[in-house]
Short mmCIF file of C-alpha atoms in Angstrom, two decimals:
data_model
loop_
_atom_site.label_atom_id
_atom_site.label_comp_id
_atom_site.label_asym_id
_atom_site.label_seq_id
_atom_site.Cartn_x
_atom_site.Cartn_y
_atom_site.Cartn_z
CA UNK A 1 -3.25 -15.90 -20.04
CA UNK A 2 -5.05 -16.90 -16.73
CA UNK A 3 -2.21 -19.25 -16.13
CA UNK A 4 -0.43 -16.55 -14.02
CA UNK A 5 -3.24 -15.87 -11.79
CA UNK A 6 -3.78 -17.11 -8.18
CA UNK A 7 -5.78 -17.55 -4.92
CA UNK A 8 -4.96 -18.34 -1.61
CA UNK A 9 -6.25 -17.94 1.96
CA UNK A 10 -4.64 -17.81 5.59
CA UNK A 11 -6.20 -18.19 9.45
CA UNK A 12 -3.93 -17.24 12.41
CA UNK A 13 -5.19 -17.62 16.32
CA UNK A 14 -3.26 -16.03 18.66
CA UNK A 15 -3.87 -17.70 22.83
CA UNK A 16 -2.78 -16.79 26.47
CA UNK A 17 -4.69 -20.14 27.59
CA UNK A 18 -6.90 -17.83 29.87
CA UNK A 19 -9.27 -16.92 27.97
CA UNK A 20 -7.44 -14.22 26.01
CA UNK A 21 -7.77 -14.70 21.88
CA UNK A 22 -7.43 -13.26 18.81
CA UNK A 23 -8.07 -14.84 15.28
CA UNK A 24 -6.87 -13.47 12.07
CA UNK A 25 -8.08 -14.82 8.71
CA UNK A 26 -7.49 -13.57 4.84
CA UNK A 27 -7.76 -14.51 1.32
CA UNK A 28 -6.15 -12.80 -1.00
CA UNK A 29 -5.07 -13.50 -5.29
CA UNK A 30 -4.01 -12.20 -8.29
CA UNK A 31 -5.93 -12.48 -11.74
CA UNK A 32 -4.54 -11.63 -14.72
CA UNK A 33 -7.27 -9.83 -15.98
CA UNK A 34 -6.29 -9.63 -19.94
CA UNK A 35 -2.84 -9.03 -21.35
CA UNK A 36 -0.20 -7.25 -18.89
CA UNK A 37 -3.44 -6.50 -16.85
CA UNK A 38 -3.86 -7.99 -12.83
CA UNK A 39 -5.88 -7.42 -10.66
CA UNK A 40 -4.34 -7.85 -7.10
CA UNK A 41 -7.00 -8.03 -4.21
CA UNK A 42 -6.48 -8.73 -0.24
CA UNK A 43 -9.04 -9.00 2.12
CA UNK A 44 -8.94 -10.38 6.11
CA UNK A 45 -10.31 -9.71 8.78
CA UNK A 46 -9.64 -10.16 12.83
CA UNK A 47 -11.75 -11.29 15.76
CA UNK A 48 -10.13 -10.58 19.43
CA UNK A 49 -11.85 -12.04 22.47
CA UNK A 50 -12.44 -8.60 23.75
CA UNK A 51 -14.57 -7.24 20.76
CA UNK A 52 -17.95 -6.69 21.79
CA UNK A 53 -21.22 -8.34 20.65
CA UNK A 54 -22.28 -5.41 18.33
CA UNK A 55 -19.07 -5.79 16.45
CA UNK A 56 -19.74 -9.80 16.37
CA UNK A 57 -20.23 -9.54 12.16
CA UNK A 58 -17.37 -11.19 10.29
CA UNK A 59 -15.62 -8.05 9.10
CA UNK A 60 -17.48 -4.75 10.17
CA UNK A 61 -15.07 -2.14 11.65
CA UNK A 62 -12.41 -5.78 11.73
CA UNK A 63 -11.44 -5.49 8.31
CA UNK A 64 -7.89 -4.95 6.00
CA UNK A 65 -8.74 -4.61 2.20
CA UNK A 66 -6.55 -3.95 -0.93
CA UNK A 67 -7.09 -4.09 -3.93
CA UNK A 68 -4.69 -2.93 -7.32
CA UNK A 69 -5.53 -2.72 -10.89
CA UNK A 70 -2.07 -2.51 -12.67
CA UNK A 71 -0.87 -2.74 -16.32
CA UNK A 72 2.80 -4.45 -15.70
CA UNK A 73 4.03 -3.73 -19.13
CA UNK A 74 7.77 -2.41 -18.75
CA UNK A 75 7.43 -0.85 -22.63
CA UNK A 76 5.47 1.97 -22.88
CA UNK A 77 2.70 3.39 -21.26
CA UNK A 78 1.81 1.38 -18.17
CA UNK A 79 0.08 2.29 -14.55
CA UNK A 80 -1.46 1.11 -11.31
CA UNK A 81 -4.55 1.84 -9.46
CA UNK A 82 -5.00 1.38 -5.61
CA UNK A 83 -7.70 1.78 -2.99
CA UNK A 84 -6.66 0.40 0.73
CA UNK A 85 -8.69 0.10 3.76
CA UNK A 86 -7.60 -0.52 7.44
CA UNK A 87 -10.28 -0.53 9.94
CA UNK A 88 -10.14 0.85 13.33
CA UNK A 89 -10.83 -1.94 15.63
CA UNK A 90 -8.90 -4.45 12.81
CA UNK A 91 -6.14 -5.95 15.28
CA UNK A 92 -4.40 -9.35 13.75
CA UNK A 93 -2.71 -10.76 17.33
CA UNK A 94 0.24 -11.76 14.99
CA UNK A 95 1.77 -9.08 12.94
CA UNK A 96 1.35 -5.35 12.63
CA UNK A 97 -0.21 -2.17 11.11
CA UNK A 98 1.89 0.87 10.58
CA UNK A 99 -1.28 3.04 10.30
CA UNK A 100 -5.02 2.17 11.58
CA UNK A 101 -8.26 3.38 10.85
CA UNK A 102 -7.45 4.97 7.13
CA UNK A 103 -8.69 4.55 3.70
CA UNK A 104 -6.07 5.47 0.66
CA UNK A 105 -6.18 5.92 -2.78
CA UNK A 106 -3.15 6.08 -5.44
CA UNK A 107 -0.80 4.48 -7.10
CA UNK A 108 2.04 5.43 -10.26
CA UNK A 109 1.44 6.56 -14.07
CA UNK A 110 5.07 5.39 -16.12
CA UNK A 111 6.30 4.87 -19.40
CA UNK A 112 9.62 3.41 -20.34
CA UNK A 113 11.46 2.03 -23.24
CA UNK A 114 14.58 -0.07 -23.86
CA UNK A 115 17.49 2.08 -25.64
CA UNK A 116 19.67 1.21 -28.80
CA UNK A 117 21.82 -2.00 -28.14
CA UNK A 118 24.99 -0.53 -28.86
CA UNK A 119 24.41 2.41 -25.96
CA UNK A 120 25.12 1.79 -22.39
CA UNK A 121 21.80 3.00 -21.30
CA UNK A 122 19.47 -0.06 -21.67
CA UNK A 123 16.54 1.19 -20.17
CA UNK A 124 14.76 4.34 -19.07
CA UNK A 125 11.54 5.10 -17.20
CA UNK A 126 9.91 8.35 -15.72
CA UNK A 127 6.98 7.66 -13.26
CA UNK A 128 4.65 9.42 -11.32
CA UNK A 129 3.81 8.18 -7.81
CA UNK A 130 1.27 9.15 -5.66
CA UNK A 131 -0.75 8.29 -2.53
CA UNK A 132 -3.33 9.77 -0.74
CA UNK A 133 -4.56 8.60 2.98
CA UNK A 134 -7.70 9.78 4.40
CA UNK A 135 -8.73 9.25 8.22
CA UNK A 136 -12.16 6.51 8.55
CA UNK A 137 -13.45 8.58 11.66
CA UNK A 138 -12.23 11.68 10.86
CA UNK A 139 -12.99 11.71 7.23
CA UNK A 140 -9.84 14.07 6.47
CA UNK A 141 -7.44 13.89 4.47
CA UNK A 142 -3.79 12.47 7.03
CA UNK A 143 -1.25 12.38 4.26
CA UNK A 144 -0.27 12.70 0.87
CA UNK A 145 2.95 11.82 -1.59
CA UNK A 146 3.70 12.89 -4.79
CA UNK A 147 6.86 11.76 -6.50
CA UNK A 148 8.28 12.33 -9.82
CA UNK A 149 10.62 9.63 -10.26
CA UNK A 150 13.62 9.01 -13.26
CA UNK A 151 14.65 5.99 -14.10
CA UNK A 152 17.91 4.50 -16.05
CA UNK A 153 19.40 1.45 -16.33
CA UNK A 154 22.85 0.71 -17.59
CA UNK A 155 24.00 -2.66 -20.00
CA UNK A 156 25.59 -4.63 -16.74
CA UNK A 157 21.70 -4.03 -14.84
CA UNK A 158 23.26 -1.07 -12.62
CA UNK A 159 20.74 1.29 -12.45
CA UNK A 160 20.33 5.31 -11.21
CA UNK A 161 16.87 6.41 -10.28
CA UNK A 162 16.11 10.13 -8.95
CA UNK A 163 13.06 10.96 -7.32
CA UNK A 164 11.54 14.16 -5.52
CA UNK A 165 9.33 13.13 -2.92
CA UNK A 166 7.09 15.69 -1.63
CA UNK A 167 5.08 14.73 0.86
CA UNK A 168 2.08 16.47 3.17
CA UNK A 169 1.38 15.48 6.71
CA UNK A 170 -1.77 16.40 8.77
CA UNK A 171 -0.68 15.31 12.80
CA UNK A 172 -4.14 16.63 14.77
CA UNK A 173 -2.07 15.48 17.92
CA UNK A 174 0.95 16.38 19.16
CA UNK A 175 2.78 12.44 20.18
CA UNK A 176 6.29 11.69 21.49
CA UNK A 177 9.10 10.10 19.51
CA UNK A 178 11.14 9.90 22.99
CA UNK A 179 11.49 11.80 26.30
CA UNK A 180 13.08 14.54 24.59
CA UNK A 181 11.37 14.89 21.04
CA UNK A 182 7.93 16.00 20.56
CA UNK A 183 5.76 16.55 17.59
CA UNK A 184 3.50 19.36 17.51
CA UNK A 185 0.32 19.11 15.98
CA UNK A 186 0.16 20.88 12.69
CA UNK A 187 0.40 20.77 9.08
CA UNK A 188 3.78 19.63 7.60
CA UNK A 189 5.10 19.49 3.91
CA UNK A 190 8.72 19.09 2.99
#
């Protein structure tokens, strides 16, 4: 039913009172498309008083978007779809970005059923997660995760879960944790 959908919206300025300023602004919802189906989208956008005049457009280069189509059915077959975008110059004054300038793609396949009432067990899951993020300016792939995941859940709601992450890491720079650790730049998978 559309009942469980919704939209909302958000506008943040940041001010040193000298002339300094940076404005933040977003709408984002959920629509249940059909069914167990949503649709999840998030789009905003920053201005900072030190962009320049050719980046003056509402969102070019300034812009956060995500967007997931999901299936949130715990019985069965069910899965999510995800594309996210982070812009380089995208800056909100209040808040953070862990990464910048990246587009990613991914998202989990899973099916799960409930187990025999009289068993402990009362549900079980397997899932596979993955993500893929690709630098904007570089147009290479950064990082990847794939993950296998097991899921079981006992009669009282204590649950186990395994999962074997493997990840890949692309670092084209070597960078500096602290004075005394430094990451080379290479290719890393674990």
């Amino acid at each position: 039913s559309k009942n469980n959908s919704y939209v909302g919206g958000i506008f943040t300025s940041r001010t040193d009172w000298k002339g300094s300023n940076n404005f933040a602004y977003g709408l984002d919802g959920i629509i249940n498309l059909f069914g167990n189906d949503y649709l999840k989208v998030n789009v905003a956008g920053s201005y900072d008083s030190e962009d320049t005049v050719a980046h003056s457009y509402l969102l070019e280069d300034r812009k956060r978007i995500y967007l997931m189509w999901e299936n949130r059915s715990q019985v069965g077959f069910n899965y999510s779809l995800s594309y996210s975008q982070v812009d380089k110059s995208y800056l909100p004054g209040i808040g953070f970005e862990l990464r910048q300038d990246f587009k990613a793609v991914g998202e989990r396949l899973s099916y799960g059923w409930f187990t025999d009432k009289s068993k402990s067990i009362r549900f079980i899951r397997f899932d596979l997660l993955g993500t893929a993020y690709y630098s904007n300016s570089k147009n290479k792939l950064e990082s990847f995760l794939l993950s296998p995941t097991y899921y079981m859940e006992g009669k009282k709601y204590d649950y186990i879960k395994v999962a074997f992450n493997r990840y890949y890491d692309n670092v084209p720079e070597p960078f500096n944790l602290s004075d005394d650790i430094e990451i080379a730049a290479d290719e890393y998978v674990n």
